[in-house]
Every structure is written in structure tokens, then in C-alpha cells.
């Protein structure tokens, strides 16, 4: 069954609230176990003002990280990209590689030693490269002379988040999942299970998994306990790559760039040119978050997500992008809003928060590449299964 359930009451073994990257993956895994799964999620432009984190076409996927937990999550997800594409018939992964640019080891803010340690644990074939090699491979990039580099080959690169969600939904539906294009407005206990009121009807389920991202903080009527989450709006900037310039960037990888020459932005991430639905190709840059915008209600989130984000952040991003890629100084640019959700630990919450109720939320700006593994771990919790040994329950526990 797919689509809206107008004025209906749907019964399920598990209701999953939130059909984003994590929710769609978790619902897929639960459906594969033969459970009756009702996935409740909405699309852009709904009347309730609920949005995805960002309606874009590309997110970086990579293992190079100063944090081994995130590297393991990404590694596990990457190992299944090809299987997801094969099972769904929907391509979402471009293995264009990844370039990490770090401050030198003796810099007080350098993460280089942690990056090297994590790579040796997770992927030993990633080796440092020199500034001269980077200049030869990517002559359009301009880094400081002391910058330290690692180039990470396939399967790192980029994923299309919208296509990845479609792939997960396709697999879930083929395994009997019910997908309701709807918004959860309220949950309440019903016996040992849960009653979920939606915009168009209701769902009754024995178990409840909440994968709501930002709305885990903004919709207390849906979440049975207050979640210790913080919301960080983040404006991203797109710079158009004209057809004449496109060949210049043919081999461009995704980039994480750490630097010390900007007073407000300590790092940036840059994605290679990607074709958008408007028929144009755009390079995307993002960094940190909007210091001048506060989101505390669904209405404010809706207002922000219908805007162009922060003009202040957009100006800083343009300066950063043209410093790195001077050839884009005259490019057409546009800014877009994004909503990130952070936890106290810096890792997603994957935990039981009430009887027969679990939460998987708080991607901390790093979860797109790792969403299949986070969804899998969430499903394992709901099923009562143990995790793989490298993951500790304590790491992902909800802390008030």
C-alpha cells in the first residue's frame, strides 16, 4: 500500500515516524524481517509546514574523520550502497572520491593526528598526498602551502539523498511496508502499544520508532519525552558551473577543508558540480551554522525553510568558495536553507526512550552518508537484536 490513507485507521506491528534518510532505512530493515511496518512521512510543500533537512541533490560520503565512531558508521553504510542500488534499481551513489585538507600537525586546532589514527583503524589504504600532487590533480583549487592532504578513493564521493530515500522506500514497499504520505501530529499510549494521530487519519502500532530529526525537538505532542536536541540552521551556497566550465571540474572530489584564516568559519565542505532539476550544474559549499537565526517552533522552521537562509552566512560562504576556487568569482550564486539537529554527545541518539518506543535522531550534520547503518541499528534495537561489536549502547544513549 502506498500513498495517503485518508480518514483511515492503519494497524501495524511497528510505526516509523519520519521518512527521511534514517527513517526510510529503518523501515526497510524492519519490513525485511516480515513485520507489518507503517512508515509515516511527508513531502515538500505539505500543509503542516514540516520539512526535510534540505532538498538537495548531493551529500559527501567519506571515511576520513577525526572520530572513529562516525568512520565506522560510514564504512558500514558504504559497503551496502551497491546492494541498495541493485535491490531498488535506483542509482544514488557517485564514487568520485574525497579530499580532506587539514591544518598542519603542529597547529593547535589541527585534527590531523586523529584523522590519521582513525584511517589506520578503518581504512589503511588512504595515504597522505603532497600539495604539489593536489595542485597537479586539481589545478583549480587554491590551498595554503602548509595544508596537509589525504585523498580517499571509491566508494567515497557523493550520494544523492533524495534518490537514496527513494531507493530505501522502494525496497521497503517491495517487502510489504505501508508508506503514508502524512504528518504525525500526536502520539499516545494505547494499551501496550501506540496510537499515532496523523493529518489524514491514524495508525495503531505495537511498537513506535521516531526518526524525526529537527521535529523531535519541535513537536512534543509526538515525542513522549523531551529530547535533549539542539537545532542549528545552516545556509548552504550553490555556485553555477556553466557548460563551458564543466569539463574543468570533471574529476573533482568531495572536499572537507579545515583552515585558520577566517574569523567565523573554521572549516567548509564543498561538493563537485551536480546537475539539479533546473537543468543547471551547481557546486555546493556549506560551513558551520547560521549564528543569526534561531529556530524554536514549527512555524519558525517553516518560515526559515521557505527562505534563502542567512544572508550573512551566504556572504561568508561566497568568500570562502572563491578563495578556494578563484575561477568561480563571477559565477551565479544562490543560497538555500538547511536544518541540522545535534545531540549532547555529538552522535545520533539510537535508544529506547519509553516502553515499546525508540528514537533515532540527531544526525549532527554527519548522518547522510551513514544513514543506512543508523537505520539498521535502529531496526535492530526495535527487534531486540544485538549490535555489531564495535558499537556501544552507551555511545548512542539519550542523555537529558
mmCIF file of N, CA and C in Angstrom, residues 31-120:
data_model
loop_
_atom_site.group_PDB
_atom_site.id
_atom_site.type_symbol
_atom_site.label_atom_id
_atom_site.label_comp_id
_atom_site.label_asym_id
_atom_site.label_seq_id
_atom_site.Cartn_x
_atom_site.Cartn_y
_atom_site.Cartn_z
ATOM 1 N N UNK A 31 10.762 -4.048 7.634
ATOM 2 C CA UNK A 31 9.899 -4.750 6.688
ATOM 3 C C UNK A 31 10.552 -6.031 6.197
ATOM 4 N N UNK A 32 11.867 -5.996 6.018
ATOM 5 C CA UNK A 32 12.581 -7.196 5.562
ATOM 6 C C UNK A 32 12.500 -8.325 6.577
ATOM 7 N N UNK A 33 12.239 -7.985 7.832
ATOM 8 C CA UNK A 33 12.087 -9.009 8.870
ATOM 9 C C UNK A 33 10.675 -9.576 8.914
ATOM 10 N N UNK A 34 9.819 -9.128 8.017
ATOM 11 C CA UNK A 34 8.468 -9.667 7.937
ATOM 12 C C UNK A 34 7.450 -8.966 8.815
ATOM 13 N N UNK A 35 7.850 -7.850 9.459
ATOM 14 C CA UNK A 35 6.911 -7.105 10.288
ATOM 15 C C UNK A 35 5.980 -6.249 9.428
ATOM 16 N N UNK A 36 4.794 -5.996 9.956
ATOM 17 C CA UNK A 36 3.894 -5.034 9.306
ATOM 18 C C UNK A 36 4.356 -3.640 9.716
ATOM 19 N N UNK A 37 4.909 -2.911 8.762
ATOM 20 C CA UNK A 37 5.526 -1.618 9.039
ATOM 21 C C UNK A 37 4.709 -0.515 8.384
ATOM 22 N N UNK A 38 4.366 0.499 9.177
ATOM 23 C CA UNK A 38 3.728 1.706 8.648
ATOM 24 C C UNK A 38 4.716 2.857 8.789
ATOM 25 N N UNK A 39 5.188 3.361 7.663
ATOM 26 C CA UNK A 39 6.118 4.493 7.641
ATOM 27 C C UNK A 39 5.310 5.760 7.379
ATOM 28 N N UNK A 40 5.438 6.721 8.279
ATOM 29 C CA UNK A 40 4.685 7.972 8.170
ATOM 30 C C UNK A 40 5.661 9.090 7.845
ATOM 31 N N UNK A 41 5.497 9.697 6.697
ATOM 32 C CA UNK A 41 6.401 10.774 6.291
ATOM 33 C C UNK A 41 5.761 11.652 5.248
ATOM 34 N N UNK A 42 6.290 12.845 5.100
ATOM 35 C CA UNK A 42 5.669 13.804 4.208
ATOM 36 C C UNK A 42 6.638 14.280 3.146
ATOM 37 N N UNK A 43 6.128 15.039 2.216
ATOM 38 C CA UNK A 43 6.924 15.558 1.118
ATOM 39 C C UNK A 43 6.924 17.079 1.164
ATOM 40 N N UNK A 44 7.770 17.670 0.340
ATOM 41 C CA UNK A 44 7.904 19.119 0.321
ATOM 42 C C UNK A 44 6.563 19.790 -0.015
ATOM 43 N N UNK A 45 6.286 20.921 0.673
ATOM 44 C CA UNK A 45 5.089 21.680 0.367
ATOM 45 C C UNK A 45 3.834 21.205 1.066
ATOM 46 N N UNK A 46 3.951 20.408 2.129
ATOM 47 C CA UNK A 46 2.767 19.922 2.843
ATOM 48 C C UNK A 46 2.140 21.041 3.667
ATOM 49 N N UNK A 47 0.878 20.859 4.013
ATOM 50 C CA UNK A 47 0.135 21.932 4.678
ATOM 51 C C UNK A 47 0.490 22.086 6.158
ATOM 52 N N UNK A 48 1.276 21.177 6.692
ATOM 53 C CA UNK A 48 1.644 21.254 8.105
ATOM 54 C C UNK A 48 2.972 21.988 8.328
ATOM 55 N N UNK A 49 3.636 22.394 7.267
ATOM 56 C CA UNK A 49 4.885 23.130 7.410
ATOM 57 C C UNK A 49 6.031 22.309 7.944
ATOM 58 N N UNK A 50 6.027 21.004 7.668
ATOM 59 C CA UNK A 50 7.106 20.109 8.093
ATOM 60 C C UNK A 50 8.019 19.861 6.895
ATOM 61 N N UNK A 51 9.321 19.947 7.122
ATOM 62 C CA UNK A 51 10.286 19.890 6.029
ATOM 63 C C UNK A 51 11.354 18.827 6.286
ATOM 64 N N UNK A 52 11.972 18.389 5.199
ATOM 65 C CA UNK A 52 13.193 17.599 5.312
ATOM 66 C C UNK A 52 14.332 18.534 5.717
ATOM 67 N N UNK A 53 15.498 17.956 6.029
ATOM 68 C CA UNK A 53 16.618 18.800 6.453
ATOM 69 C C UNK A 53 17.033 19.757 5.347
ATOM 70 N N UNK A 54 17.054 19.272 4.083
ATOM 71 C CA UNK A 54 17.434 20.114 2.950
ATOM 72 C C UNK A 54 17.094 19.366 1.675
ATOM 73 N N UNK A 55 16.443 20.047 0.758
ATOM 74 C CA UNK A 55 16.036 19.413 -0.502
ATOM 75 C C UNK A 55 17.149 19.617 -1.530
ATOM 76 N N UNK A 56 18.191 18.827 -1.429
ATOM 77 C CA UNK A 56 19.310 19.000 -2.340
ATOM 78 C C UNK A 56 19.574 17.727 -3.123
ATOM 79 N N UNK A 57 20.661 17.729 -3.879
ATOM 80 C CA UNK A 57 20.967 16.620 -4.769
ATOM 81 C C UNK A 57 22.270 15.905 -4.422
ATOM 82 N N UNK A 58 22.967 16.354 -3.397
ATOM 83 C CA UNK A 58 24.263 15.717 -3.125
ATOM 84 C C UNK A 58 24.705 15.939 -1.688
ATOM 85 N N UNK A 59 25.231 14.880 -1.083
ATOM 86 C CA UNK A 59 25.895 14.936 0.218
ATOM 87 C C UNK A 59 27.213 14.169 0.097
ATOM 88 N N UNK A 60 28.209 14.589 0.859
ATOM 89 C CA UNK A 60 29.509 13.922 0.828
ATOM 90 C C UNK A 60 29.421 12.585 1.546
ATOM 91 N N UNK A 61 30.087 11.581 0.989
ATOM 92 C CA UNK A 61 30.281 10.308 1.693
ATOM 93 C C UNK A 61 31.779 10.042 1.746
ATOM 94 N N UNK A 62 32.284 9.786 2.958
ATOM 95 C CA UNK A 62 33.730 9.620 3.159
ATOM 96 C C UNK A 62 33.977 8.945 4.486
ATOM 97 N N UNK A 63 35.208 8.414 4.641
ATOM 98 C CA UNK A 63 35.619 7.781 5.886
ATOM 99 C C UNK A 63 36.599 8.646 6.663
ATOM 100 N N UNK A 64 37.333 9.529 5.967
ATOM 101 C CA UNK A 64 38.318 10.364 6.643
ATOM 102 C C UNK A 64 37.611 11.251 7.660
ATOM 103 N N UNK A 65 37.934 11.018 8.922
ATOM 104 C CA UNK A 65 37.263 11.709 10.025
ATOM 105 C C UNK A 65 38.151 11.624 11.245
ATOM 106 N N UNK A 66 38.109 12.632 12.113
ATOM 107 C CA UNK A 66 38.849 12.503 13.374
ATOM 108 C C UNK A 66 38.151 11.605 14.381
ATOM 109 N N UNK A 67 36.958 11.124 14.053
ATOM 110 C CA UNK A 67 36.156 10.349 15.000
ATOM 111 C C UNK A 67 35.915 8.944 14.461
ATOM 112 N N UNK A 68 36.433 7.915 15.132
ATOM 113 C CA UNK A 68 36.282 6.547 14.622
ATOM 114 C C UNK A 68 34.838 6.050 14.615
ATOM 115 N N UNK A 69 33.987 6.563 15.514
ATOM 116 C CA UNK A 69 32.590 6.118 15.522
ATOM 117 C C UNK A 69 31.915 6.491 14.213
ATOM 118 N N UNK A 70 32.069 7.760 13.807
ATOM 119 C CA UNK A 70 31.471 8.180 12.540
ATOM 120 C C UNK A 70 32.104 7.457 11.352
ATOM 121 N N UNK A 71 33.401 7.186 11.438
ATOM 122 C CA UNK A 71 34.056 6.456 10.349
ATOM 123 C C UNK A 71 33.502 5.043 10.220
ATOM 124 N N UNK A 72 33.259 4.365 11.342
ATOM 125 C CA UNK A 72 32.684 3.016 11.291
ATOM 126 C C UNK A 72 31.258 3.039 10.742
ATOM 127 N N UNK A 73 30.471 4.029 11.157
ATOM 128 C CA UNK A 73 29.106 4.134 10.642
ATOM 129 C C UNK A 73 29.116 4.327 9.130
ATOM 130 N N UNK A 74 30.007 5.207 8.656
ATOM 131 C CA UNK A 74 30.094 5.451 7.213
ATOM 132 C C UNK A 74 30.590 4.218 6.466
ATOM 133 N N UNK A 75 31.581 3.538 7.033
ATOM 134 C CA UNK A 75 32.141 2.356 6.380
ATOM 135 C C UNK A 75 31.079 1.273 6.198
ATOM 136 N N UNK A 76 30.289 1.049 7.237
ATOM 137 C CA UNK A 76 29.240 0.032 7.149
ATOM 138 C C UNK A 76 28.201 0.408 6.102
ATOM 139 N N UNK A 77 27.820 1.678 6.051
ATOM 140 C CA UNK A 77 26.832 2.114 5.066
ATOM 141 C C UNK A 77 27.388 2.019 3.654
ATOM 142 N N UNK A 78 28.600 2.502 3.460
ATOM 143 C CA UNK A 78 29.212 2.454 2.125
ATOM 144 C C UNK A 78 29.263 1.033 1.580
ATOM 145 N N UNK A 79 29.509 0.081 2.451
ATOM 146 C CA UNK A 79 29.638 -1.311 1.998
ATOM 147 C C UNK A 79 28.335 -1.852 1.415
ATOM 148 N N UNK A 80 27.217 -1.166 1.694
ATOM 149 C CA UNK A 80 25.918 -1.634 1.205
ATOM 150 C C UNK A 80 25.321 -0.758 0.109
ATOM 151 N N UNK A 81 26.016 0.305 -0.302
ATOM 152 C CA UNK A 81 25.467 1.175 -1.340
ATOM 153 C C UNK A 81 25.096 0.402 -2.599
ATOM 154 N N UNK A 82 26.017 -0.430 -3.074
ATOM 155 C CA UNK A 82 25.771 -1.141 -4.334
ATOM 156 C C UNK A 82 24.600 -2.108 -4.195
ATOM 157 N N UNK A 83 24.465 -2.735 -3.033
ATOM 158 C CA UNK A 83 23.339 -3.650 -2.812
ATOM 159 C C UNK A 83 22.014 -2.901 -2.829
ATOM 160 N N UNK A 84 21.986 -1.735 -2.211
ATOM 161 C CA UNK A 84 20.755 -0.925 -2.203
ATOM 162 C C UNK A 84 20.388 -0.518 -3.624
ATOM 163 N N UNK A 85 21.382 -0.123 -4.400
ATOM 164 C CA UNK A 85 21.111 0.259 -5.796
ATOM 165 C C UNK A 85 20.603 -0.929 -6.604
ATOM 166 N N UNK A 86 21.206 -2.101 -6.381
ATOM 167 C CA UNK A 86 20.787 -3.287 -7.132
ATOM 168 C C UNK A 86 19.379 -3.720 -6.746
ATOM 169 N N UNK A 87 19.075 -3.722 -5.442
ATOM 170 C CA UNK A 87 17.751 -4.167 -4.996
ATOM 171 C C UNK A 87 16.639 -3.208 -5.419
ATOM 172 N N UNK A 88 16.946 -1.926 -5.473
ATOM 173 C CA UNK A 88 15.915 -0.933 -5.788
ATOM 174 C C UNK A 88 15.872 -0.556 -7.260
ATOM 175 N N UNK A 89 17.005 -0.733 -7.955
ATOM 176 C CA UNK A 89 17.092 -0.262 -9.336
ATOM 177 C C UNK A 89 17.225 1.254 -9.427
ATOM 178 N N UNK A 90 17.560 1.918 -8.317
ATOM 179 C CA UNK A 90 17.652 3.378 -8.276
ATOM 180 C C UNK A 90 19.086 3.783 -7.948
ATOM 181 N N UNK A 91 19.809 4.410 -8.886
ATOM 182 C CA UNK A 91 21.182 4.853 -8.600
ATOM 183 C C UNK A 91 21.181 6.120 -7.751
ATOM 184 N N UNK A 92 22.055 6.176 -6.759
ATOM 185 C CA UNK A 92 22.155 7.364 -5.908
ATOM 186 C C UNK A 92 23.587 7.705 -5.547
ATOM 187 N N UNK A 93 24.547 6.862 -5.923
ATOM 188 C CA UNK A 93 25.922 6.962 -5.436
ATOM 189 C C UNK A 93 26.864 7.289 -6.590
ATOM 190 N N UNK A 94 27.710 8.320 -6.408
ATOM 191 C CA UNK A 94 28.752 8.665 -7.373
ATOM 192 C C UNK A 94 30.097 8.549 -6.671
ATOM 193 N N UNK A 95 30.894 7.527 -6.982
ATOM 194 C CA UNK A 95 32.155 7.298 -6.270
ATOM 195 C C UNK A 95 33.293 8.156 -6.820
ATOM 196 N N UNK A 96 33.188 9.470 -6.653
ATOM 197 C CA UNK A 96 34.171 10.400 -7.223
ATOM 198 C C UNK A 96 35.352 10.657 -6.286
ATOM 199 N N UNK A 97 35.366 10.004 -5.118
ATOM 200 C CA UNK A 97 36.469 10.169 -4.188
ATOM 201 C C UNK A 97 36.283 11.351 -3.257
ATOM 202 N N UNK A 98 37.223 11.482 -2.329
ATOM 203 C CA UNK A 98 37.126 12.530 -1.316
ATOM 204 C C UNK A 98 38.513 13.079 -1.016
ATOM 205 N N UNK A 99 38.588 14.398 -0.846
ATOM 206 C CA UNK A 99 39.825 15.080 -0.487
ATOM 207 C C UNK A 99 39.644 15.749 0.865
ATOM 208 N N UNK A 100 40.495 15.401 1.813
ATOM 209 C CA UNK A 100 40.477 16.074 3.120
ATOM 210 C C UNK A 100 41.698 16.961 3.232
ATOM 211 N N UNK A 101 41.479 18.241 3.579
ATOM 212 C CA UNK A 101 42.543 19.226 3.711
ATOM 213 C C UNK A 101 42.595 19.672 5.170
ATOM 214 N N UNK A 102 43.690 19.363 5.854
ATOM 215 C CA UNK A 102 43.826 19.639 7.282
ATOM 216 C C UNK A 102 44.878 20.698 7.557
ATOM 217 N N UNK A 103 44.738 21.357 8.703
ATOM 218 C CA UNK A 103 45.796 22.205 9.233
ATOM 219 C C UNK A 103 46.999 21.332 9.599
ATOM 220 N N UNK A 104 48.212 21.886 9.553
ATOM 221 C CA UNK A 104 49.400 21.076 9.870
ATOM 222 C C UNK A 104 49.357 20.539 11.292
ATOM 223 N N UNK A 105 50.124 19.487 11.527
ATOM 224 C CA UNK A 105 50.078 18.754 12.789
ATOM 225 C C UNK A 105 50.387 19.632 13.996
ATOM 226 N N UNK A 106 51.268 20.632 13.820
ATOM 227 C CA UNK A 106 51.674 21.464 14.961
ATOM 228 C C UNK A 106 50.711 22.615 15.223
ATOM 229 N N UNK A 107 49.635 22.702 14.456
ATOM 230 C CA UNK A 107 48.663 23.771 14.678
ATOM 231 C C UNK A 107 47.767 23.403 15.867
ATOM 232 N N UNK A 108 47.473 24.342 16.749
ATOM 233 C CA UNK A 108 46.682 23.995 17.944
ATOM 234 C C UNK A 108 45.277 23.483 17.637
ATOM 235 N N UNK A 109 44.728 23.811 16.464
ATOM 236 C CA UNK A 109 43.386 23.342 16.120
ATOM 237 C C UNK A 109 43.409 22.204 15.093
ATOM 238 N N UNK A 110 44.571 21.660 14.840
ATOM 239 C CA UNK A 110 44.665 20.587 13.849
ATOM 240 C C UNK A 110 43.998 19.304 14.351
ATOM 241 N N UNK A 111 43.279 18.631 13.459
ATOM 242 C CA UNK A 111 42.684 17.330 13.749
ATOM 243 C C UNK A 111 43.450 16.200 13.050
ATOM 244 N N UNK A 112 44.603 16.541 12.500
ATOM 245 C CA UNK A 112 45.314 15.612 11.632
ATOM 246 C C UNK A 112 45.697 14.310 12.331
ATOM 247 N N UNK A 113 46.185 14.374 13.561
ATOM 248 C CA UNK A 113 46.605 13.141 14.243
ATOM 249 C C UNK A 113 45.416 12.207 14.456
ATOM 250 N N UNK A 114 44.255 12.772 14.787
ATOM 251 C CA UNK A 114 43.057 11.946 14.972
ATOM 252 C C UNK A 114 42.579 11.362 13.646
ATOM 253 N N UNK A 115 42.690 12.142 12.578
ATOM 254 C CA UNK A 115 42.319 11.643 11.244
ATOM 255 C C UNK A 115 43.194 10.455 10.869
ATOM 256 N N UNK A 116 44.494 10.582 11.067
ATOM 257 C CA UNK A 116 45.424 9.502 10.722
ATOM 258 C C UNK A 116 45.135 8.253 11.551
ATOM 259 N N UNK A 117 44.884 8.445 12.852
ATOM 260 C CA UNK A 117 44.590 7.306 13.716
ATOM 261 C C UNK A 117 43.308 6.603 13.289
ATOM 262 N N UNK A 118 42.287 7.357 12.950
ATOM 263 C CA UNK A 118 41.020 6.763 12.520
ATOM 264 C C UNK A 118 41.183 6.023 11.201
ATOM 265 N N UNK A 119 41.917 6.611 10.263
ATOM 266 C CA UNK A 119 42.118 5.944 8.977
ATOM 267 C C UNK A 119 42.864 4.628 9.133
ATOM 268 N N UNK A 120 43.830 4.593 10.034
ATOM 269 C CA UNK A 120 44.576 3.351 10.234
ATOM 270 C C UNK A 120 43.691 2.261 10.822
#
